[in-house]
Each structure stands twice: as structure tokens, then as C-alpha cells.
Coordinates of C-alpha atoms in Angstrom, one line a residue:
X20 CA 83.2 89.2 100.4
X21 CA 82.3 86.4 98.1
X22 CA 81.6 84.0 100.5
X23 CA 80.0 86.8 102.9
X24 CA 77.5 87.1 100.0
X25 CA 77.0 83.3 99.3
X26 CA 76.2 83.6 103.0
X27 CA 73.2 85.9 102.4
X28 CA 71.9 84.5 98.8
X29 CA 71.8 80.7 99.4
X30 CA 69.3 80.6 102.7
X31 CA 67.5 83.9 101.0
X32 CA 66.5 81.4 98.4
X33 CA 65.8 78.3 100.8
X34 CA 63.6 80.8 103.0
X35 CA 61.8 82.4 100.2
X36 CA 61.5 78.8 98.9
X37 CA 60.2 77.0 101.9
X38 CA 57.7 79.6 102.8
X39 CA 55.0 79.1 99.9
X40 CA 55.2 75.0 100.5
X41 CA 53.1 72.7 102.9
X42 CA 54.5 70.5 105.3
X43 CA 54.0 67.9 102.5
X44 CA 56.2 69.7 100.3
X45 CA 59.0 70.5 103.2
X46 CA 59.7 66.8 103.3
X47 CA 60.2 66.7 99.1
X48 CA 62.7 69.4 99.1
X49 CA 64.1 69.0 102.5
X50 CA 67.4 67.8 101.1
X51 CA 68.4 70.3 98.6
X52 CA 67.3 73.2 100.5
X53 CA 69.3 71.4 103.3
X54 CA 72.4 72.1 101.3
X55 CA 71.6 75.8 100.3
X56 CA 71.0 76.2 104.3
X57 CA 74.4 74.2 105.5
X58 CA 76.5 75.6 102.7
X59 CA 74.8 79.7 103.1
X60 CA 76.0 78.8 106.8
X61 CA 79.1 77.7 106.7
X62 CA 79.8 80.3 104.2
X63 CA 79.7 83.2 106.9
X64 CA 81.7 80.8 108.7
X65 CA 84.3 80.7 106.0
X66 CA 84.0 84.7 105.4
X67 CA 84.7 86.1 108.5
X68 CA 87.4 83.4 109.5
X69 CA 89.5 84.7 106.6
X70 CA 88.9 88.6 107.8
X71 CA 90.7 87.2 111.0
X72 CA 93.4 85.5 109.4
X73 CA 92.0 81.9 109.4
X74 CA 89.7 78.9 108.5
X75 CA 86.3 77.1 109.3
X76 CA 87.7 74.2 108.6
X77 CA 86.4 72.9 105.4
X78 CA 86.8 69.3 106.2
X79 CA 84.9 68.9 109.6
X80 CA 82.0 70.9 108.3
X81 CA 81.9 68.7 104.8
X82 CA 81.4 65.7 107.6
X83 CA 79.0 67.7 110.1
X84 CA 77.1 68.7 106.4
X85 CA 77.0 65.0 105.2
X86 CA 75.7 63.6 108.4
X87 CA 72.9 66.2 108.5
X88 CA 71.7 65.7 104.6
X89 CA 71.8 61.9 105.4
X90 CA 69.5 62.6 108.7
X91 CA 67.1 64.8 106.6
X92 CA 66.7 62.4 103.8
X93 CA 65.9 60.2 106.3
X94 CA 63.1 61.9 108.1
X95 CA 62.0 63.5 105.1
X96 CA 61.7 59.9 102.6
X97 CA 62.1 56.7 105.2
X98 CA 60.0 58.6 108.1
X99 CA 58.4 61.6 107.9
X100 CA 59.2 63.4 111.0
X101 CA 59.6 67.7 110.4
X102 CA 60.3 68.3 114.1
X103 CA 63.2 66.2 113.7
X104 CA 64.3 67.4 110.3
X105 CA 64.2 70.9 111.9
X106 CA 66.2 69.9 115.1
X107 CA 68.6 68.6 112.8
X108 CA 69.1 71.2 110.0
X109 CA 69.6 74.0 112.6
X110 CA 72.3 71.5 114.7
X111 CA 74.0 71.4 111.7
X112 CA 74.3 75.2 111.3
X113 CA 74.6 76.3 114.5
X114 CA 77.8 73.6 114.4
X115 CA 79.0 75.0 111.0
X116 CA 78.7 78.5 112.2
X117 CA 80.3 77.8 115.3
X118 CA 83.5 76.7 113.2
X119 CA 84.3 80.1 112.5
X120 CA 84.1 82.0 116.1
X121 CA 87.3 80.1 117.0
X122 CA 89.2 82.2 114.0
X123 CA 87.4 85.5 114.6
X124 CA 87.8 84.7 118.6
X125 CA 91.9 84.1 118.2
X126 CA 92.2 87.0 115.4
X127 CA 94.0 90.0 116.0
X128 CA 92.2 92.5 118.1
X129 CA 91.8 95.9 116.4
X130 CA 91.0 99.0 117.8
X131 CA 88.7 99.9 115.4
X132 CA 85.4 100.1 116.8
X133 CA 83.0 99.2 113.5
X134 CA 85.8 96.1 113.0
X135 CA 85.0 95.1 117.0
X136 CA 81.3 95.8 116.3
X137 CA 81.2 93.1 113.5
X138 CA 83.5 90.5 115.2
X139 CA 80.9 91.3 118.3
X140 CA 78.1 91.0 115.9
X141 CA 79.1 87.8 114.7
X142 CA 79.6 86.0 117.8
X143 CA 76.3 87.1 118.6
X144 CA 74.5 85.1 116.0
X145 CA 76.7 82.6 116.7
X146 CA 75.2 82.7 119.8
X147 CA 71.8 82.7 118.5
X148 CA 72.6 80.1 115.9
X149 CA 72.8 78.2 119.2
X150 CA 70.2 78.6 121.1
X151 CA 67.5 77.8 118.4
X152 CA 67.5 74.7 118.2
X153 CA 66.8 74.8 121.8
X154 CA 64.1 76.6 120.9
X155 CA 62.6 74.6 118.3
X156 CA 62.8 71.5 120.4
X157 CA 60.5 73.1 122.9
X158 CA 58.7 75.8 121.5
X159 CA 57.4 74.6 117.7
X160 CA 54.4 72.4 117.3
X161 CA 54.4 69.1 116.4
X162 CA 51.7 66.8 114.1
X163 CA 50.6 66.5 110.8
X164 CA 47.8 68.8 111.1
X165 CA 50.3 71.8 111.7
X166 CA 51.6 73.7 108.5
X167 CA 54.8 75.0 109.6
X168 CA 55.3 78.2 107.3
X169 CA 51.8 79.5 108.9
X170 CA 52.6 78.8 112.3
X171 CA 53.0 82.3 114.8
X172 CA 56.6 80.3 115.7
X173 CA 57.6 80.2 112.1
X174 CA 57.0 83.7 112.1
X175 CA 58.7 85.1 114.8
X176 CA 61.9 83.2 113.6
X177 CA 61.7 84.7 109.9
X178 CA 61.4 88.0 112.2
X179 CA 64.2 87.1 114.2
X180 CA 66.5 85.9 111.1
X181 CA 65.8 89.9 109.0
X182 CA 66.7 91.9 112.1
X183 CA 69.8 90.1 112.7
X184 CA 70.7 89.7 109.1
X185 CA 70.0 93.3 108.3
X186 CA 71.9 94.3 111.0
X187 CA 75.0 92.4 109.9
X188 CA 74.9 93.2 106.6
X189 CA 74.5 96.7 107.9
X190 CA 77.9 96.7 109.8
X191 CA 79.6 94.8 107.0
X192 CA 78.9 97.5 104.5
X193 CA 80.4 100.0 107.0
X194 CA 83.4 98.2 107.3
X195 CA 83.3 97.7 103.8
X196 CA 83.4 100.9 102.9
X197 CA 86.0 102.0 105.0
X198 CA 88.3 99.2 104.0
X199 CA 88.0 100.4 100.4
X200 CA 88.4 104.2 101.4
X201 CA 91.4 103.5 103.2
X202 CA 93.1 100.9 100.5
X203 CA 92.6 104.0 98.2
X204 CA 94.1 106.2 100.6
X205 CA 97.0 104.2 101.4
X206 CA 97.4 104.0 97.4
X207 CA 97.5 107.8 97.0
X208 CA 99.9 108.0 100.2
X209 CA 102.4 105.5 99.2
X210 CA 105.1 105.0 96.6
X211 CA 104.7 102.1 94.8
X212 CA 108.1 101.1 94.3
X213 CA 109.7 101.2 98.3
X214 CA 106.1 101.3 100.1
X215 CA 107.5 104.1 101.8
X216 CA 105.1 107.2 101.6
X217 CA 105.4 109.7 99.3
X218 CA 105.5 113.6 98.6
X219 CA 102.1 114.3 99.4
X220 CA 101.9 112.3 102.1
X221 CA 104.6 113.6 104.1
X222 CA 103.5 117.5 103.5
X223 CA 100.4 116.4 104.5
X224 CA 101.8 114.0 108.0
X225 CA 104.6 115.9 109.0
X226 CA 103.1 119.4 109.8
X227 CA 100.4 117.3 112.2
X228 CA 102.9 114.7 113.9
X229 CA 105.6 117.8 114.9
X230 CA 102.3 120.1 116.1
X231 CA 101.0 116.7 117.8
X232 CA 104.5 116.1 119.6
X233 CA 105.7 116.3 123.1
X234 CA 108.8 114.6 122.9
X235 CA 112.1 116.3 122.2
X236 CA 112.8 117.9 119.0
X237 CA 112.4 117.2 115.0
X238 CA 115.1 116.4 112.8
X239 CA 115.3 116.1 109.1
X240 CA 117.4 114.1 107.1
X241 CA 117.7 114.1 103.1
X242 CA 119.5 111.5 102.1
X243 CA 121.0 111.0 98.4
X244 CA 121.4 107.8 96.8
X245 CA 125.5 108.4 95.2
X246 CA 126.1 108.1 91.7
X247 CA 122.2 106.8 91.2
X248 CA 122.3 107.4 87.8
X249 CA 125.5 105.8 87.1
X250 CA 124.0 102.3 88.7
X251 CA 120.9 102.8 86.1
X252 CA 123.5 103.2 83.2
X253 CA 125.5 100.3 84.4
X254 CA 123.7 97.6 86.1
X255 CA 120.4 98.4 84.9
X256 CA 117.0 99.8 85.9
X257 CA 115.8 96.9 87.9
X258 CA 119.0 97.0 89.8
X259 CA 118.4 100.9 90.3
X260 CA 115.2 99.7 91.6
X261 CA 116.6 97.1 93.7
X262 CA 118.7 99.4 95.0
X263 CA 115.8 102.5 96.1
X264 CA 114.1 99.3 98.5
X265 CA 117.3 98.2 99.9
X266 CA 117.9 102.0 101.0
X267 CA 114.0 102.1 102.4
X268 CA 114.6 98.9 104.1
X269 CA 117.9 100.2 106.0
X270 CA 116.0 103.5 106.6
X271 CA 112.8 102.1 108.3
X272 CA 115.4 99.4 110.3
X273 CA 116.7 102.9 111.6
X274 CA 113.5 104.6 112.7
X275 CA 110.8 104.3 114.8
X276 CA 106.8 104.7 114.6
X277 CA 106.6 108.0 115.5
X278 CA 108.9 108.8 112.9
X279 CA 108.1 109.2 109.1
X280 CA 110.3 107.9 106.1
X281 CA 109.4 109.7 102.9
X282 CA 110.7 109.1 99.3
X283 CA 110.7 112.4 98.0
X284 CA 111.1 111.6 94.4
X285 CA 113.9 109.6 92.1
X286 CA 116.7 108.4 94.6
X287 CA 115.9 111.3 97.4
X288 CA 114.7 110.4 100.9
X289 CA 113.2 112.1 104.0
X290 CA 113.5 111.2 107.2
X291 CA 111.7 113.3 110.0
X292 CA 113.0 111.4 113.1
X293 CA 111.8 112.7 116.6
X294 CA 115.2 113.2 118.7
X295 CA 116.9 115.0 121.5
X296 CA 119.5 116.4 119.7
X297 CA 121.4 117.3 116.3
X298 CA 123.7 115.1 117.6
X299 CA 121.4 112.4 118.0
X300 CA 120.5 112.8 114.7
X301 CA 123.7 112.8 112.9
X302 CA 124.5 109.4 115.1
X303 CA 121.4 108.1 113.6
X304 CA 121.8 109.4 110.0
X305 CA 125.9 108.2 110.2
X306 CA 124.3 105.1 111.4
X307 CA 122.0 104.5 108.0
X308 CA 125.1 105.3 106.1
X309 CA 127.2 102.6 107.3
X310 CA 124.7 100.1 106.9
X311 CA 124.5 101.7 103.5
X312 CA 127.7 100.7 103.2
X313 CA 126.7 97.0 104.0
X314 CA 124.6 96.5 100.6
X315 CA 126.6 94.8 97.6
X316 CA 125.7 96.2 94.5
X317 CA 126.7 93.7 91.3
X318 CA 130.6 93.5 90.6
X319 CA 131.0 93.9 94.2
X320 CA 130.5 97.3 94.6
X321 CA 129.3 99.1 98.0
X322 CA 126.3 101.3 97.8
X323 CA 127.0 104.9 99.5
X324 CA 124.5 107.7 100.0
X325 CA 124.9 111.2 101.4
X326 CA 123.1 113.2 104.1
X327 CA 122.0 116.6 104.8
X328 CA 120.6 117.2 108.8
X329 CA 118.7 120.4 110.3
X330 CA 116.9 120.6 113.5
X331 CA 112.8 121.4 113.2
X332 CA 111.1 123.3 116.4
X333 CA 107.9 123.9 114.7
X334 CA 106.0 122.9 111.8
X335 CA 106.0 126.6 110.0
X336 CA 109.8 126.0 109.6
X337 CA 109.1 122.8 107.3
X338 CA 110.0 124.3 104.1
X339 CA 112.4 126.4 105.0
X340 CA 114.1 123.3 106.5
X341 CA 113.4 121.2 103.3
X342 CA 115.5 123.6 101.3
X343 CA 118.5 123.8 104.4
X344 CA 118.6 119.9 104.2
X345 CA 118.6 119.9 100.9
X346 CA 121.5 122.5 100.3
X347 CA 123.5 121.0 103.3
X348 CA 122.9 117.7 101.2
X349 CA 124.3 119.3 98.0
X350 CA 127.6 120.2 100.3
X351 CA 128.2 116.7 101.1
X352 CA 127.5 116.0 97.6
X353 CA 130.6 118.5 96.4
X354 CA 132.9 117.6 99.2
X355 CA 133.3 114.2 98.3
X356 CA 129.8 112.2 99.1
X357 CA 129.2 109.6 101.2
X358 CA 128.8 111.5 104.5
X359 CA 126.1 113.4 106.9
X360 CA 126.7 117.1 106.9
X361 CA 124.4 118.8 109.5
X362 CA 123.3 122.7 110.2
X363 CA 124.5 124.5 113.5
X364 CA 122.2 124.8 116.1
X365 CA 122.3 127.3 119.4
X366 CA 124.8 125.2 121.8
X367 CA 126.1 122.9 119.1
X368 CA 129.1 123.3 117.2
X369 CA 128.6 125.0 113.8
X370 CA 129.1 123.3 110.8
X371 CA 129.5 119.4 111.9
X372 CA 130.4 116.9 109.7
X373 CA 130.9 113.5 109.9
X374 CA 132.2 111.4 107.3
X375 CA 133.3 108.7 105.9

């Protein structure tokens, strides 16, 4: 955004600048507004690479900047020549501008349509940044008895330069603002500690992704972090914490987009996973605990977690399956830990457990 807005305050003040002087006076200042103008360009260069994950090249447009000041202060204090001060002043920033489209060009293609709409919108007045001095080669008068900022040409390309400025700025502030509306959403959705998402997000997600399904059935996993507190007391807080991402990281190894992985609060997970079965899920949920098992805590000691599974069919049975989960999860915690205890189902063995 910084450079976005160098983009729009340094030719602002060159324009507003250069429109109260003669052509006299264009040749004194020629120079120093030359660098607002190939700086304010190269700035939206610079700006909207870095949205797409890249650069304008600083060091090419320092040269293609250097060569162009040297060319002005030459028409402008060795020969006085505006036509060709203009020809090369808007070479110079159609060039510098042009550094950037290969950044924005190569960048990741979103689907959002105001992002495409301002990579589109760019590329477009890179474009135009093109095709004027074209324009100005053939189209602007040329003598001494001309005064440029009161010429119809001069004019029209002030007129040109607002519409397409106000309607890039427009677009920006629209992406803008939904940038920061969904940074503070995914701040309120997400804990801080694992990145997973959190209470309020999931009682909020889940009820829409099981209506929204047509694949198979929902499952629900708690899983329980084993003697949590006892790793706080011994090893230490950070290592508790430590310990909370490893278990997100094994857990979102083990899942797939459609699926959401929750922390629920302290060293309790969710897991709704989109499956087939209860089988299916217990094969998935035995297969988190034994990579569990696969973590080294300090002293060498393996980090174990237990599970409680129940089968979803609709989203009005969300509680009510919370609480199953979680006393199925409270069973595996009295029977020993370190296992996946699941609910029976119609046409699945009642009471499966499988353990360690």
C-alpha cells in the first residue's frame, strides 16, 4: 500500500506542478519533476508486483530512470526541445511500468473477481502507459509558440490520466477493504497458537459444510492430548505448546479440504472428517494416533492422545454428537488412554474399540 500511494502522490504533485508553468518553465524543472514522474511510476510497478509475489526490478528501472533524467537534462539545458523531453519521459514510464506486468502476469491466479479486476486493470494502463507515447509523437504540437499545459492535447491526456486513475484507485480500495475484513475474520476464526480454527468457528462451519455435502457421511472425532497437564508441570509451558502444534500438524496431515480441524479449547481437538463409514473413521482417527505416537517429547518420551468417534447424518445432531464424542472420549480416557473408542451405528458392531 505504501508504494501504491507513492504511486498516486508523486505525479499528483508533478501534474499539479507542471500545469500552472509555460513551456519556458517546463524546460527549468523538467528534471526534478522527471524523477517524481519515473519514481510515482515505477512505484505502481513495485506495488502490485509484490501483491503477486514479486519485483519490478529495482536495478533495471534505476538504469532506464538514469538514462531518461540524463536525456531530459539534455533537451531541457543543452537544447531545448519539449517534444522530445515528452517522448522521453513517457518511454521511460511506460518501460518502468511495464516492469511490473511480468509479476502480476506470472502471479497466482485467484478466483476472486475484484482481485482479477485490479490485475486486469493494471495491465490495462500498462497498456495505455504504452501507447502514449505513440501518441504524443504524432498527435502533440510542436514549436515554441505552443504552450503545452493550454493545448486541447494536454487536456485530453489530464482527462485520460483522472478516469483511469480514479478507477484504479477505486478497485484498489475495494480490494482493500476486503483484504482487511477478511484478515480480521480469519483472526476471530483462528486460534492463535495451532492456526487451526477455533470454537466459534467450527459451530459456525460445520452446521453449513454437513447441510452443503453430498458425499458420504460425517464423522466426529475428539481427540485428548494424555497426561497434558503433566507435560506443562514437567517440561514446561512452551513445550506444552510445542506439543498442541505438533498434534495440529499430524491432524491436518490426516485430513482433507473438505474436512474441518477444530481446537476446541486447552489440549481438546475436533475433527469433522467426511467419510463412508465408522469404520473409515476409526482407520483414520487410529491412524493420527500412531503418528501421535511418532512425536518425541523431551527425555524421550512418546506423546499419546485418545479418541472418541460418532457418526453425523445431519447437522441438527451436532451437539448431541459433541457430547457422545466427548463421553466416548472420557471412556478411552478411564480404560487406559491412548486409544479410539467409537459409538455403534445401524450395521456396525456396537461398541468398537481399537487400541493401542
Amino acid at each position: 500500500m505504501i508504494w501504491l500511494a507513492a504511486a498516486y502522490i508523486l505525479p499528483a504533485f508533478a501534474i499539479a506542478v507542471q500545469s500552472m508553468q509555460t513551456n519556458q518553465q517546463l524546460a527549468q524543472t523538467s528534471v526534478v519533476l522527471g524523477c517524481f514522474y519515473l519514481f510515482g511510476l515505477w512505484a505502481i510497478a513495485q506495488g502490485m508486483a509484490q501483491r503477486s509475489g514479486g519485483s519490478a526490478y529495482p536495478k533495471i528501472a534505476l538504469l532506464i530512470s538514469l538514462v531518461a533524467l540524463v536525456g531530459l537534462y539534455y533537451f531541457s539545458q543543452v537544447v531545448d526541445d519539449l517534444h522530445v523531453r515528452m517522448l522521453i519521459l513517457n518511454i521511460a514510464m511506460a518501460l518502468l511500468v511495464l516492469l511490473g506486468a511480468a509479476a502480476v502476469y506470472r502471479g497466482q491466479k485467484s478466483a476472486d473477481l475484484f482481485e482479477r479486476i485490479l490485475r486486469g486493470s493494471y495491465l490495462c494502463f500498462v497498456a495505455y502507459s504504452l501507447i502514449r507515447p505513440l501518441v504524443i509523437a504524432i498527435a502533440i504540437e510542436q514549436g515554441p509558440s505552443v504552450e503545452l499545459t493550454q493545448s486541447p492535447m494536454w487536456l485530453l491526456m489530464l482527462a485520460a490520466n483522472l478516469l483511469l486513475s480514479l478507477w484504479f484507485i477505486g478497485v484498489l480500495l475495494v480490494v482493500t477493504f476486503r483484504e482487511v475484513l477478511l484478515t480480521l475474520k480469519k483472526e476471530r476464526d483462528l486460534d492463535s497458537l495451532t492456526y487451526l480454527l477455533n470454537r466459534r468457528a467450527f459451530f459456525e462451519q460445520a452446521p453449513v459444510r454437513i447441510q452443503r455435502s453430498r458425499n458420504g457421511l460425517w464423522a466426529l472425532l475428539i481427540c485428548d492430548v494424555d497426561h497434558f497437564k503433566q507435560i506443562n508441570d514437567t517440561l514446561g509451558h512452551a513445550a506444552g505448546d510445542e506439543v498442541l502444534r505438533s498434534v495440529a500438524k499430524v491432524l491436518l496431515r490426516n485430513t482433507r479440504h473438505t474436512d474441518l480441524v477444530v481446537r476446541l479449547g486447552g489440549e481438546e481437538f475436533v475433527v469433522l472428517l467426511n467419510c463412508d463409514s465408522l469404520q473409515c473413521a476409526c482407520v483414520a482417527a487410529e491412524r493420527m494416533r500412531e503418528q501421535f505416537a511418532e512425536v518425541r517429547l523431551a527425555m524421550g518420551q512418546k506423546l499419546t492422545a485418545s479418541f472418541g468417534v460418532v457418526v453425523i447424518e445431519s447437522a441438527q445432531q451436532l451437539q448431541s454428537a459433541i457430547n457422545q464424542a466427548d463421553a466416548l472420549l472420557y471412556l478411552a480416557k478411564k480404560t487406559g488412554r491412548n486409544k479410539v473408542v467409537s459409538a455403534p451405528v445401524a450395521d456396525e458392531p456396537a461398541g468398537q474399540l481399537v487400541s493401542a
